[in-house]
Tab-separated table of C-alpha atoms in Angstrom:
chain	number	residue	atom	x	y	z
Y	1	MET	CA	0.000	0.000	0.000
Y	2	ALA	CA	2.884	2.353	0.758
Y	3	ALA	CA	4.287	1.684	-2.705
Y	4	LEU	CA	0.910	2.474	-4.224
Y	5	PHE	CA	0.705	5.891	-2.556
Y	6	GLY	CA	4.370	6.552	-3.277
Y	7	GLY	CA	3.469	6.403	-6.956
Y	8	ARG	CA	0.390	8.576	-6.588
Y	9	ARG	CA	2.124	11.742	-7.842
Y	10	ARG	CA	3.108	10.003	-11.084
Y	11	TRP	CA	-0.482	8.993	-11.718
Y	12	ARG	CA	-2.078	12.276	-10.736
Y	13	SER	CA	-3.119	13.118	-14.289
Y	14	SER	CA	-5.155	9.918	-14.550
Y	15	GLN	CA	-8.823	10.679	-13.975
Y	16	CYS	CA	-9.790	7.163	-12.970
Y	17	PHE	CA	-6.937	6.754	-10.510
Y	18	HIS	CA	-7.405	10.231	-9.080
Y	19	VAL	CA	-11.133	9.738	-8.432
Y	20	TRP	CA	-10.418	6.358	-6.807
Y	21	SER	CA	-7.662	7.767	-4.597
Y	22	ARG	CA	-9.904	10.675	-3.628
Y	23	GLN	CA	-12.596	8.246	-2.492
Y	24	LEU	CA	-9.997	6.243	-0.622
Y	25	THR	CA	-8.676	9.236	1.320
Y	26	GLY	CA	-12.024	11.044	1.584
Y	27	LYS	CA	-10.286	14.386	0.995
Y	28	TYR	CA	-10.100	17.002	-1.724
Y	29	ASP	CA	-7.238	19.223	-2.801
Y	30	TYR	CA	-9.374	22.305	-2.123
Y	31	ASP	CA	-12.622	23.301	-0.496
Y	32	LEU	CA	-13.390	25.503	-3.484
Y	33	VAL	CA	-12.089	25.785	-7.031
Y	34	VAL	CA	-13.210	28.843	-8.999
Y	35	VAL	CA	-12.992	28.689	-12.781
Y	36	GLY	CA	-12.678	32.278	-14.010
Y	37	GLY	CA	-10.553	35.150	-12.734
Y	38	GLY	CA	-12.828	38.061	-13.498
Y	39	SER	CA	-14.292	40.454	-10.956
Y	40	GLY	CA	-16.833	37.944	-9.677
Y	41	GLY	CA	-14.493	34.954	-9.560
Y	42	LEU	CA	-11.800	36.913	-7.743
Y	43	ALA	CA	-14.290	38.304	-5.217
Y	44	CYS	CA	-15.677	34.827	-4.561
Y	45	SER	CA	-12.251	33.226	-4.157
Y	46	LYS	CA	-10.930	35.922	-1.816
Y	47	GLU	CA	-14.073	35.876	0.316
Y	48	ALA	CA	-13.899	32.082	0.588
Y	49	ALA	CA	-10.264	32.241	1.662
Y	50	GLN	CA	-11.153	34.871	4.272
Y	51	ALA	CA	-13.709	32.386	5.593
Y	52	GLY	CA	-10.975	29.787	6.101
Y	53	GLN	CA	-11.523	27.774	2.923
Y	54	ARG	CA	-8.711	26.254	0.833
Y	55	VAL	CA	-9.198	27.960	-2.526
Y	56	ALA	CA	-7.772	27.838	-6.031
Y	57	VAL	CA	-8.751	30.082	-8.923
Y	58	LEU	CA	-8.073	29.218	-12.568
Y	59	ASP	CA	-7.886	31.953	-15.170
Y	60	TYR	CA	-6.766	31.780	-18.783
Y	61	VAL	CA	-7.386	34.357	-21.503
Y	62	GLU	CA	-7.796	33.050	-25.024
Y	63	PRO	CA	-6.455	35.793	-27.313
Y	64	SER	CA	-9.108	37.581	-29.348
Y	65	VAL	CA	-9.479	36.819	-33.050
Y	66	GLN	CA	-7.114	39.741	-33.682
Y	67	GLY	CA	-4.593	38.409	-31.154
Y	68	THR	CA	-5.292	40.774	-28.241
Y	69	LYS	CA	-4.636	39.267	-24.827
Y	70	TRP	CA	-4.451	40.563	-21.281
Y	71	GLY	CA	-3.836	39.651	-17.668
Y	72	LEU	CA	-5.773	38.633	-14.566
Y	73	GLY	CA	-8.979	40.509	-13.762
Y	74	GLY	CA	-11.490	39.609	-16.463
Y	75	THR	CA	-13.497	41.798	-18.807
Y	76	CYS	CA	-14.142	44.728	-16.452
Y	77	VAL	CA	-10.510	45.368	-15.601
Y	78	ASN	CA	-8.991	44.692	-18.994
Y	79	VAL	CA	-11.493	45.316	-21.794
Y	80	GLY	CA	-14.566	46.755	-20.109
Y	81	CYS	CA	-15.538	49.147	-17.333
Y	82	ILE	CA	-12.087	50.423	-16.370
Y	83	PRO	CA	-10.515	51.309	-19.750
Y	84	LYS	CA	-13.946	52.399	-21.030
Y	85	LYS	CA	-14.461	54.888	-18.192
Y	86	LEU	CA	-10.931	56.253	-18.597
Y	87	MET	CA	-11.397	56.816	-22.328
Y	88	HIS	CA	-14.808	58.325	-21.638
Y	89	GLN	CA	-13.044	60.704	-19.240
Y	90	ALA	CA	-10.566	61.608	-21.992
Y	91	ALA	CA	-13.505	62.613	-24.175
Y	92	LEU	CA	-15.157	64.613	-21.377
Y	93	LEU	CA	-11.916	66.528	-20.892
Y	94	GLY	CA	-12.000	67.499	-24.555
Y	95	THR	CA	-15.462	68.994	-24.026
Y	96	ALA	CA	-14.229	70.688	-20.840
Y	97	VAL	CA	-11.411	72.363	-22.777
Y	98	LYS	CA	-14.003	73.891	-25.117
Y	99	ASP	CA	-16.084	75.038	-22.146
Y	100	ALA	CA	-12.998	76.458	-20.443
Y	101	LYS	CA	-12.667	79.294	-22.963
Y	102	LYS	CA	-16.122	80.567	-21.996
Y	103	TYR	CA	-15.018	80.451	-18.365
Y	104	GLY	CA	-12.012	82.671	-19.070
Y	105	TRP	CA	-9.229	80.189	-19.681
Y	106	GLN	CA	-6.856	81.482	-22.346
Y	107	ILE	CA	-6.083	78.506	-24.560
Y	108	SER	CA	-3.861	79.365	-27.500
Y	109	GLY	CA	-3.601	77.272	-30.620
Y	110	PRO	CA	-5.674	74.283	-31.742
Y	111	VAL	CA	-6.330	71.501	-29.227
Y	112	CYS	CA	-5.857	67.975	-30.533
Y	113	HIS	CA	-5.824	64.512	-29.041
Y	114	ASP	CA	-3.022	61.928	-29.171
Y	115	TRP	CA	-4.320	58.349	-29.049
Y	116	ALA	CA	-0.937	56.767	-28.262
Y	117	THR	CA	-0.464	58.856	-25.107
Y	118	MET	CA	-3.950	58.025	-23.818
Y	119	ALA	CA	-3.708	54.346	-24.728
Y	120	GLU	CA	-0.345	53.898	-23.028
Y	121	ALA	CA	-1.570	55.540	-19.820
Y	122	VAL	CA	-4.775	53.477	-19.766
Y	123	GLN	CA	-2.951	50.238	-20.545
Y	124	ASN	CA	-0.347	50.897	-17.857
Y	125	HIS	CA	-3.107	51.424	-15.309
Y	126	VAL	CA	-4.776	48.169	-16.354
Y	127	ARG	CA	-1.457	46.297	-16.006
Y	128	SER	CA	-1.089	47.715	-12.500
Y	129	LEU	CA	-4.519	46.288	-11.664
Y	130	ASN	CA	-3.519	42.891	-13.109
Y	131	TRP	CA	-0.509	42.854	-10.806
Y	132	GLY	CA	-2.576	44.053	-7.853
Y	133	HIS	CA	-5.020	41.178	-8.231
Y	134	ARG	CA	-2.186	38.644	-8.223
Y	135	VAL	CA	-0.733	40.186	-5.072
Y	136	GLN	CA	-4.130	40.148	-3.350
Y	137	LEU	CA	-4.644	36.468	-4.144
Y	138	GLN	CA	-1.214	35.671	-2.773
Y	139	ASP	CA	-1.829	37.729	0.379
Y	140	LYS	CA	-5.115	35.939	1.014
Y	141	LYS	CA	-3.503	32.543	0.318
Y	142	VAL	CA	-5.604	31.814	-2.766
Y	143	LYS	CA	-3.781	29.565	-5.242
Y	144	TYR	CA	-3.762	31.284	-8.645
Y	145	LEU	CA	-3.288	29.018	-11.656
Y	146	ASN	CA	-2.913	30.405	-15.171
Y	147	LEU	CA	-4.732	27.414	-16.625
Y	148	LYS	CA	-7.699	26.865	-18.911
Y	149	GLY	CA	-10.190	24.997	-16.766
Y	150	SER	CA	-12.820	22.410	-17.677
Y	151	LEU	CA	-14.930	20.123	-15.489
Y	152	MET	CA	-14.419	16.347	-15.357
Y	153	ASP	CA	-17.039	15.658	-12.690
Y	154	GLU	CA	-18.770	17.519	-9.874
Y	155	HIS	CA	-15.595	17.534	-7.792
Y	156	THR	CA	-12.829	17.553	-10.415
Y	157	VAL	CA	-11.380	20.275	-12.616
Y	158	LYS	CA	-8.812	19.775	-15.350
Y	159	GLY	CA	-6.485	22.676	-16.082
Y	160	LEU	CA	-4.442	23.023	-19.275
Y	161	THR	CA	-1.460	25.290	-19.871
Y	162	LYS	CA	-0.892	27.041	-23.172
Y	163	ALA	CA	1.520	24.215	-24.053
Y	164	GLY	CA	-1.116	21.578	-23.264
Y	165	LYS	CA	0.297	20.390	-19.938
Y	166	GLU	CA	-2.462	18.998	-17.737
Y	167	THR	CA	-3.157	19.530	-14.044
Y	168	ILE	CA	-5.994	17.862	-12.137
Y	169	LEU	CA	-7.569	19.503	-9.089
Y	170	THR	CA	-10.310	18.230	-6.818
Y	171	ALA	CA	-12.643	20.321	-4.701
Y	172	LYS	CA	-15.653	19.965	-2.465
Y	173	ASN	CA	-17.363	22.681	-4.528
Y	174	ILE	CA	-16.720	24.141	-7.969
Y	175	VAL	CA	-17.764	27.642	-9.028
Y	176	ILE	CA	-17.991	28.733	-12.666
Y	177	ALA	CA	-17.477	32.459	-13.260
Y	178	THR	CA	-16.089	32.601	-16.786
Y	179	GLY	CA	-18.251	35.467	-18.066
Y	180	GLY	CA	-18.613	36.121	-21.777
Y	181	ARG	CA	-16.830	37.419	-24.864
Y	182	PRO	CA	-17.993	39.663	-27.735
Y	183	LYS	CA	-19.703	38.037	-30.705
Y	184	TYR	CA	-18.776	38.397	-34.345
Y	185	PRO	CA	-21.556	38.194	-36.955
Y	186	THR	CA	-21.140	34.892	-38.794
Y	187	ASN	CA	-23.169	35.802	-41.881
Y	188	ILE	CA	-21.213	38.862	-43.033
Y	189	GLN	CA	-18.291	38.282	-45.364
Y	190	GLY	CA	-15.078	39.816	-44.054
Y	191	ALA	CA	-16.478	40.570	-40.590
Y	192	ILE	CA	-14.034	38.370	-38.690
Y	193	GLU	CA	-11.034	38.959	-40.952
Y	194	HIS	CA	-11.239	42.736	-40.953
Y	195	GLY	CA	-13.186	43.739	-37.834
Y	196	ILE	CA	-12.374	44.200	-34.167
Y	197	THR	CA	-14.478	44.065	-30.973
Y	198	SER	CA	-14.362	45.622	-27.517
Y	199	ASP	CA	-11.718	42.965	-26.753
Y	200	ASP	CA	-9.363	44.953	-29.005
Y	201	ILE	CA	-10.307	48.641	-29.041
Y	202	PHE	CA	-8.717	49.512	-25.676
Y	203	TRP	CA	-5.405	47.844	-26.550
Y	204	LEU	CA	-4.810	49.476	-29.937
Y	205	LYS	CA	-1.394	51.125	-30.149
Y	206	LYS	CA	-2.482	53.630	-32.778
Y	207	SER	CA	-5.675	55.564	-33.355
Y	208	PRO	CA	-8.522	53.593	-34.944
Y	209	GLY	CA	-9.186	56.587	-37.217
Y	210	LYS	CA	-12.493	56.800	-39.043
Y	211	THR	CA	-14.591	54.130	-37.334
Y	212	LEU	CA	-17.831	52.301	-38.039
Y	213	VAL	CA	-19.415	50.888	-34.886
Y	214	VAL	CA	-21.953	48.188	-35.710
Y	215	GLY	CA	-24.625	47.743	-33.056
Y	216	ALA	CA	-26.559	50.014	-30.702
Y	217	SER	CA	-25.987	48.331	-27.352
Y	218	TYR	CA	-24.495	50.248	-24.438
Y	219	VAL	CA	-21.059	48.940	-25.491
Y	220	ALA	CA	-21.570	50.293	-29.013
Y	221	LEU	CA	-22.778	53.712	-27.868
Y	222	GLU	CA	-20.127	54.115	-25.185
Y	223	CYS	CA	-17.317	53.300	-27.620
Y	224	ALA	CA	-18.780	55.514	-30.337
Y	225	GLY	CA	-19.177	58.297	-27.787
Y	226	PHE	CA	-15.582	58.430	-26.627
Y	227	LEU	CA	-14.257	57.995	-30.172
Y	228	THR	CA	-16.322	61.005	-31.261
Y	229	GLY	CA	-15.243	62.897	-28.154
Y	230	ILE	CA	-11.550	62.600	-28.960
Y	231	GLY	CA	-12.172	63.905	-32.460
Y	232	LEU	CA	-12.568	60.792	-34.619
Y	233	ASP	CA	-15.085	60.470	-37.455
Y	234	THR	CA	-17.477	57.892	-35.984
Y	235	THR	CA	-20.653	56.265	-37.307
Y	236	VAL	CA	-23.051	53.955	-35.469
Y	237	MET	CA	-24.907	51.455	-37.664
Y	238	ALA	CA	-28.068	50.209	-35.963
Y	239	ARG	CA	-30.349	47.472	-37.249
Y	240	SER	CA	-33.292	48.479	-35.054
Y	241	ILE	CA	-33.417	50.343	-31.717
Y	242	ALA	CA	-30.773	51.697	-29.363
Y	243	LEU	CA	-30.204	50.399	-25.831
Y	244	ARG	CA	-32.596	47.459	-26.044
Y	245	GLY	CA	-33.852	46.592	-22.569
Y	246	PHE	CA	-33.491	50.171	-21.318
Y	247	ASP	CA	-36.229	52.807	-21.126
Y	248	GLN	CA	-36.719	53.830	-24.748
Y	249	GLN	CA	-37.523	57.489	-24.109
Y	250	MET	CA	-34.194	57.779	-22.310
Y	251	ALA	CA	-32.435	55.867	-25.100
Y	252	GLY	CA	-33.782	58.403	-27.590
Y	253	LEU	CA	-32.414	61.302	-25.532
Y	254	VAL	CA	-28.989	59.620	-25.384
Y	255	THR	CA	-28.761	59.115	-29.152
Y	256	ASP	CA	-30.214	62.569	-29.919
Y	257	TYR	CA	-27.455	64.120	-27.811
Y	258	MET	CA	-24.834	61.937	-29.499
Y	259	GLU	CA	-25.983	63.116	-32.940
Y	260	GLU	CA	-25.644	66.742	-31.851
Y	261	TYR	CA	-22.274	65.826	-30.314
Y	262	GLY	CA	-21.052	64.690	-33.717
Y	263	THR	CA	-21.666	60.938	-33.873
Y	264	LYS	CA	-23.301	59.866	-37.134
Y	265	PHE	CA	-26.080	57.263	-37.121
Y	266	ALA	CA	-27.136	54.897	-39.881
Y	267	TRP	CA	-30.515	53.705	-38.598
Y	268	LYS	CA	-32.281	50.582	-39.878
Y	269	CYS	CA	-29.162	49.529	-41.758
Y	270	VAL	CA	-27.572	46.088	-41.951
Y	271	PRO	CA	-23.965	45.478	-43.062
Y	272	LYS	CA	-23.554	43.003	-45.920
Y	273	ARG	CA	-19.784	42.634	-46.367
Y	274	VAL	CA	-16.420	44.124	-45.448
Y	275	ASP	CA	-13.626	44.255	-48.029
Y	276	LYS	CA	-10.049	45.404	-47.527
Y	277	LEU	CA	-8.921	47.679	-50.339
Y	278	SER	CA	-5.363	47.892	-51.686
Y	279	SER	CA	-5.004	51.187	-49.780
Y	280	GLY	CA	-5.629	49.328	-46.527
Y	281	ALA	CA	-9.011	50.998	-45.999
Y	282	LEU	CA	-12.047	48.866	-45.204
Y	283	GLN	CA	-14.951	49.155	-47.616
Y	284	VAL	CA	-18.260	48.343	-45.968
Y	285	THR	CA	-21.326	47.480	-48.012
Y	286	TRP	CA	-24.679	47.705	-46.268
Y	287	THR	CA	-28.415	47.679	-46.950
Y	288	ASP	CA	-30.931	50.266	-45.792
Y	289	THR	CA	-33.832	48.045	-44.702
Y	290	ARG	CA	-36.357	50.862	-45.169
Y	291	THR	CA	-35.619	51.371	-48.856
Y	292	GLY	CA	-33.774	48.202	-49.802
Y	293	ASN	CA	-31.008	50.335	-51.298
Y	294	GLU	CA	-27.383	49.288	-51.027
Y	295	HIS	CA	-24.676	51.716	-49.872
Y	296	LYS	CA	-20.878	51.710	-49.530
Y	297	ASP	CA	-18.315	53.717	-47.601
Y	298	THR	CA	-14.745	53.265	-46.421
Y	299	TYR	CA	-13.445	53.219	-42.849
Y	300	ASP	CA	-10.149	52.677	-41.070
Y	301	THR	CA	-11.741	50.472	-38.409
Y	302	VAL	CA	-14.924	48.409	-38.110
Y	303	LEU	CA	-15.916	47.690	-34.504
Y	304	TRP	CA	-18.499	44.969	-33.945
Y	305	ALA	CA	-20.666	45.493	-30.853
Y	306	VAL	CA	-23.458	43.051	-31.595
Y	307	GLY	CA	-23.734	41.211	-28.294
Y	308	ARG	CA	-21.788	38.832	-26.092
Y	309	ALA	CA	-21.686	35.053	-25.838
Y	310	PRO	CA	-21.158	33.123	-22.574
Y	311	GLU	CA	-17.881	31.235	-22.179
Y	312	THR	CA	-19.416	27.788	-21.651
Y	313	LYS	CA	-18.433	25.703	-24.672
Y	314	ALA	CA	-14.990	24.596	-23.463
Y	315	LEU	CA	-16.069	23.771	-19.905
Y	316	GLY	CA	-17.323	20.232	-20.601
Y	317	LEU	CA	-20.715	20.979	-19.061
Y	318	ASP	CA	-22.617	18.745	-21.472
Y	319	ARG	CA	-20.774	15.681	-20.183
Y	320	LEU	CA	-21.837	16.463	-16.644
Y	321	GLY	CA	-25.446	17.294	-17.453
Y	322	VAL	CA	-25.244	20.926	-16.360
Y	323	GLN	CA	-28.408	22.529	-17.755
Y	324	LEU	CA	-27.969	25.377	-20.238
Y	325	ASN	CA	-30.477	27.690	-21.836
Y	326	LYS	CA	-30.503	26.458	-25.429
Y	327	GLU	CA	-31.074	29.917	-26.905
Y	328	THR	CA	-28.517	31.924	-24.934
Y	329	GLY	CA	-26.008	29.210	-24.006
Y	330	LYS	CA	-26.006	30.483	-20.425
Y	331	ILE	CA	-26.138	28.247	-17.356
Y	332	VAL	CA	-29.524	27.807	-15.703
Y	333	VAL	CA	-29.086	28.721	-12.040
Y	334	GLY	CA	-31.213	28.768	-8.905
Y	335	THR	CA	-31.656	31.597	-6.426
Y	336	ASP	CA	-28.575	30.302	-4.587
Y	337	GLU	CA	-26.477	30.207	-7.820
Y	338	SER	CA	-26.689	26.384	-7.877
Y	339	THR	CA	-26.730	24.534	-11.202
Y	340	SER	CA	-28.555	21.316	-12.067
Y	341	VAL	CA	-25.533	19.315	-10.809
Y	342	PRO	CA	-24.793	19.208	-7.050
Y	343	ASN	CA	-21.614	20.964	-5.877
Y	344	ILE	CA	-21.363	23.015	-9.091
Y	345	TYR	CA	-22.344	26.684	-8.917
Y	346	ALA	CA	-22.326	29.524	-11.441
Y	347	PHE	CA	-22.861	33.261	-11.239
Y	348	GLY	CA	-22.155	36.531	-13.008
Y	349	ASP	CA	-22.623	37.063	-16.744
Y	350	ILE	CA	-22.664	33.328	-17.380
Y	351	GLY	CA	-25.843	32.793	-15.330
Y	352	GLU	CA	-29.167	32.851	-17.166
Y	353	GLY	CA	-31.268	35.890	-16.313
Y	354	ARG	CA	-28.528	37.637	-14.357
Y	355	PRO	CA	-27.548	41.275	-14.998
Y	356	GLU	CA	-24.281	41.498	-16.934
Y	357	LEU	CA	-22.781	43.929	-14.454
Y	358	THR	CA	-19.521	43.799	-12.526
Y	359	PRO	CA	-20.810	44.929	-9.096
Y	360	THR	CA	-23.611	42.367	-9.294
Y	361	ALA	CA	-21.120	39.576	-9.933
Y	362	ILE	CA	-18.832	40.774	-7.137
Y	363	LYS	CA	-21.623	40.868	-4.571
Y	364	ALA	CA	-23.113	37.554	-5.731
Y	365	GLY	CA	-19.663	35.936	-5.553
Y	366	LYS	CA	-19.029	37.121	-2.014
Y	367	LEU	CA	-22.437	35.957	-0.788
Y	368	LEU	CA	-21.981	32.563	-2.462
Y	369	ALA	CA	-18.586	32.125	-0.811
Y	370	ARG	CA	-20.068	32.879	2.611
Y	371	ARG	CA	-22.886	30.378	2.083
Y	372	LEU	CA	-20.536	27.627	0.906
Y	373	ALA	CA	-18.358	28.220	3.971
Y	374	GLY	CA	-21.426	27.904	6.191
Y	375	HIS	CA	-21.097	31.478	7.450
Y	376	SER	CA	-24.346	32.862	6.015
Y	377	THR	CA	-27.641	32.007	4.341
Y	378	GLU	CA	-28.082	35.394	2.638
Y	379	LEU	CA	-29.018	35.252	-1.042
Y	380	MET	CA	-28.191	37.819	-3.689
Y	381	ASN	CA	-30.971	40.335	-4.343
Y	382	TYR	CA	-31.108	40.921	-8.089
Y	383	ASP	CA	-33.984	43.418	-7.927
Y	384	ASN	CA	-33.449	47.126	-8.500
Y	385	VAL	CA	-29.795	46.933	-9.522
Y	386	PRO	CA	-28.623	50.416	-10.611
Y	387	THR	CA	-26.513	50.998	-13.697
Y	388	THR	CA	-25.177	53.779	-15.893
Y	389	VAL	CA	-24.426	54.066	-19.602
Y	390	PHE	CA	-21.286	56.189	-20.021
Y	391	THR	CA	-22.255	57.905	-23.241
Y	392	PRO	CA	-21.307	61.579	-23.876
Y	393	LEU	CA	-24.486	62.498	-21.992
Y	394	GLU	CA	-24.546	59.851	-19.275
Y	395	TYR	CA	-27.703	57.866	-18.530
Y	396	GLY	CA	-28.269	56.346	-15.100
Y	397	CYS	CA	-31.231	54.251	-14.018
Y	398	VAL	CA	-32.511	51.972	-11.294
Y	399	GLY	CA	-35.720	49.950	-11.215
Y	400	LEU	CA	-38.261	49.548	-14.005
Y	401	SER	CA	-38.416	51.335	-17.334
Y	402	GLU	CA	-41.629	53.198	-18.030
Y	403	GLU	CA	-42.549	50.544	-20.617
Y	404	GLU	CA	-42.037	47.677	-18.165
Y	405	ALA	CA	-43.958	49.439	-15.371
Y	406	GLU	CA	-46.852	50.086	-17.740
Y	407	LYS	CA	-46.753	46.474	-18.910
Y	408	ARG	CA	-47.007	45.227	-15.324
Y	409	LEU	CA	-49.516	47.699	-13.890
Y	410	GLY	CA	-51.210	49.239	-16.919
Y	411	LYS	CA	-51.125	52.865	-18.047
Y	412	ASP	CA	-53.592	53.906	-15.355
Y	413	GLY	CA	-51.642	52.032	-12.685
Y	414	ILE	CA	-48.556	54.262	-12.818
Y	415	GLU	CA	-47.748	57.915	-12.354
Y	416	VAL	CA	-44.680	59.376	-14.086
Y	417	TYR	CA	-43.101	62.543	-12.712
Y	418	HIS	CA	-40.604	64.216	-15.031
Y	419	ALA	CA	-38.510	67.306	-15.639
Y	420	PHE	CA	-36.195	68.841	-18.226
Y	421	TYR	CA	-33.454	70.752	-16.431
Y	422	LYS	CA	-30.262	72.648	-17.222
Y	423	PRO	CA	-27.084	71.807	-15.264
Y	424	LEU	CA	-25.538	74.997	-13.901
Y	425	GLU	CA	-22.228	74.040	-15.547
Y	426	PHE	CA	-23.914	74.274	-18.963
Y	427	THR	CA	-25.058	77.884	-18.559
Y	428	VAL	CA	-21.850	79.924	-18.876
Y	429	ALA	CA	-20.515	77.401	-21.406
Y	430	GLU	CA	-23.738	77.936	-23.408
Y	431	ARG	CA	-24.148	74.201	-23.905
Y	432	ASP	CA	-27.416	72.748	-25.144
Y	433	ALA	CA	-29.259	70.938	-22.357
Y	434	SER	CA	-32.255	69.749	-24.401
Y	435	GLN	CA	-31.622	66.125	-23.495
Y	436	CYS	CA	-30.943	66.642	-19.771
Y	437	TYR	CA	-34.001	64.967	-18.330
Y	438	LEU	CA	-35.203	62.901	-15.413
Y	439	LYS	CA	-38.258	60.880	-14.603
Y	440	VAL	CA	-39.574	59.006	-11.609
Y	441	VAL	CA	-41.996	56.143	-12.298
Y	442	CYS	CA	-44.342	55.473	-9.371
Y	443	GLU	CA	-47.281	53.277	-8.490
Y	444	ARG	CA	-50.435	55.357	-8.835
Y	445	GLY	CA	-52.351	55.643	-5.599
Y	446	GLY	CA	-51.518	54.352	-2.146
Y	447	ASP	CA	-48.025	55.284	-0.951
Y	448	MET	CA	-46.905	55.869	-4.552
Y	449	LYS	CA	-43.966	53.505	-4.291
Y	450	ILE	CA	-41.163	54.384	-6.695
Y	451	LEU	CA	-40.779	51.713	-9.387
Y	452	GLY	CA	-38.123	53.298	-11.576
Y	453	LEU	CA	-35.821	56.286	-11.611
Y	454	HIS	CA	-34.080	57.576	-14.750
Y	455	PHE	CA	-31.610	60.416	-15.269
Y	456	THR	CA	-29.642	61.792	-18.199
Y	457	GLY	CA	-26.985	64.348	-17.404
Y	458	PRO	CA	-23.507	64.942	-16.007
Y	459	ASN	CA	-22.242	62.419	-13.456
Y	460	ALA	CA	-25.304	60.220	-13.902
Y	461	GLY	CA	-23.580	57.300	-12.205
Y	462	GLU	CA	-22.888	59.294	-9.057
Y	463	VAL	CA	-26.472	60.606	-8.981
Y	464	THR	CA	-28.074	57.201	-9.537
Y	465	GLN	CA	-25.887	55.417	-6.991
Y	466	GLY	CA	-27.152	57.679	-4.209
Y	467	PHE	CA	-30.831	57.286	-5.035
Y	468	ALA	CA	-30.456	53.508	-5.483
Y	469	LEU	CA	-30.212	53.150	-1.700
Y	470	GLY	CA	-33.788	54.375	-1.429
Y	471	PHE	CA	-35.007	51.461	-3.538
Y	472	GLN	CA	-33.672	48.988	-0.990
Y	473	CYS	CA	-35.696	50.859	1.647
Y	474	GLY	CA	-38.971	50.918	-0.295
Y	475	ALA	CA	-38.815	54.597	-1.261
Y	476	THR	CA	-42.036	56.397	-2.160
Y	477	TYR	CA	-42.712	59.664	-3.964
Y	478	SER	CA	-43.417	61.212	-0.570
Y	479	HIS	CA	-39.948	60.193	0.662
Y	480	LEU	CA	-38.406	61.757	-2.419
Y	481	SER	CA	-40.281	65.046	-2.117
Y	482	GLN	CA	-39.401	65.261	1.594
Y	483	THR	CA	-35.689	64.956	0.796
Y	484	VAL	CA	-33.805	68.249	0.870
Y	485	GLY	CA	-31.697	68.766	-2.236
Y	486	ILE	CA	-28.105	69.969	-2.388
Y	487	HIS	CA	-28.002	73.279	-4.223
Y	488	PRO	CA	-26.947	73.844	-6.931
Y	489	THR	CA	-26.648	70.294	-8.263
Y	490	SER	CA	-28.294	68.306	-11.022
Y	491	ALA	CA	-29.224	65.583	-8.516
Y	492	GLU	CA	-31.243	68.193	-6.601
Y	493	GLU	CA	-33.733	68.305	-9.467
Y	494	MET	CA	-34.762	64.746	-8.613
Y	495	THR	CA	-36.030	65.861	-5.199
Y	496	LYS	CA	-37.971	68.771	-6.714
Y	497	VAL	CA	-39.784	66.911	-9.506
Y	498	ASN	CA	-43.520	67.612	-9.253
Y	499	ILE	CA	-45.040	67.619	-12.749
Y	500	THR	CA	-46.635	64.447	-14.078
Y	501	LYS	CA	-46.808	63.340	-17.692
Y	502	ARG	CA	-50.526	62.822	-17.190
Y	503	SER	CA	-51.006	66.538	-16.448
Y	504	GLY	CA	-49.660	67.612	-19.827
Y	505	LEU	CA	-47.943	70.613	-18.218
Y	506	ASP	CA	-44.563	71.899	-19.396
Y	507	ALA	CA	-41.918	69.991	-17.455
Y	508	THR	CA	-39.072	72.442	-18.108
Y	509	VAL	CA	-37.384	73.629	-14.918
Y	510	THR	CA	-36.945	77.412	-14.742
Y	511	GLY	CA	-34.972	79.364	-12.159
Y	512	CYS	CA	-33.395	77.934	-9.020
């Protein structure tokens, strides 16, 4: 028997032997193995380690189609929220420079933007975050493995290095937090060969130049917004509506502002093919679905922002019987993030019906870790999660859209308070504030519970975050109107809103 266990290390890559030896010893390598080193996976692993669990986290980034790759931290850190917000800030600063002249700043000569300087600074910050995550895992005694993970059974994970070397790990529980990646259209000739996605845009060394952004999701509009803001010729090509799933009145205000800001829109248009010309330019052919006419134009860059696909295909879930939604490919999960197979859990973007938002994944991951460690029974509350679209005019919201509230309660079951306002900062700068707007969707009658809150304007994320707390406390219109505003702020207008859509009165705010 001693000889048998002396040879155990040599046989560790054998699934059959490893499962047998695990049953013989009754122990696992880890209490928890997390597959996916994004925001949610890292939060879950660190929280579990804090709770005294033995934890390993596997993370491996497959390079994008164009060869872009990055470090630990997932989409948000590397190709999402962080670089996006920084480039959005670069664009806002460009607008601020224009405003500055009206405020008395003497700016001589033309002001222009240098992509390489911005990109290097953003990329250096992202690399610092990659390193910081590795240090945090080490400090919290979480084993980090740069391996591509797949599941062999409900307690066993196989990890592969880039060179194909295999490592087998066993765990009492396995958590899947692999998120998603941008889609490419498969029916458009030249799309994959000549296009990029959000996996690439933030890591470009040189300016993308004249850019066509295909899609009208928040990713599409945010990218188009900062590209326009730094002075690039940018067009958004939209098949149907903008910001699907968001309040459509607010979506219209966002795109109206973007058009005035300088972003071009090709509505109801569908790309047909992308060809690379001898000059290196990309010729895009598309169809206007309203007229059936075909059009062509050339661009330096084509950015596809047509949705995201969950990273489930390489996990081996079909072998284990983990239930997936056939349409979306996402994992079907319970209220406790459990899958259809015991001891296997999933959360974040990969979970069916879950918001694709970093803070949601982080909080869900922490709560899951506490439950698995036996330290809590608290479940994640997915209701009334606030979010913001970082377009040139930011849009923040929490709760239901007006359309969804009306669908649930009927037109006569809701009351919508609204106001058009002008941020004080816009006055001296003589900026158009036509799209600065807010609305509060309430239940009609009774306590007038607030169902949804929507805001377009400067610092929308900061405004929405504060009011989101009220939703967790069951805020009503009375609570809102009793709140004293901070003067002079844009957020103050939320506490003063008193005109309903039903009244038909002019909702434009005048004076202080």
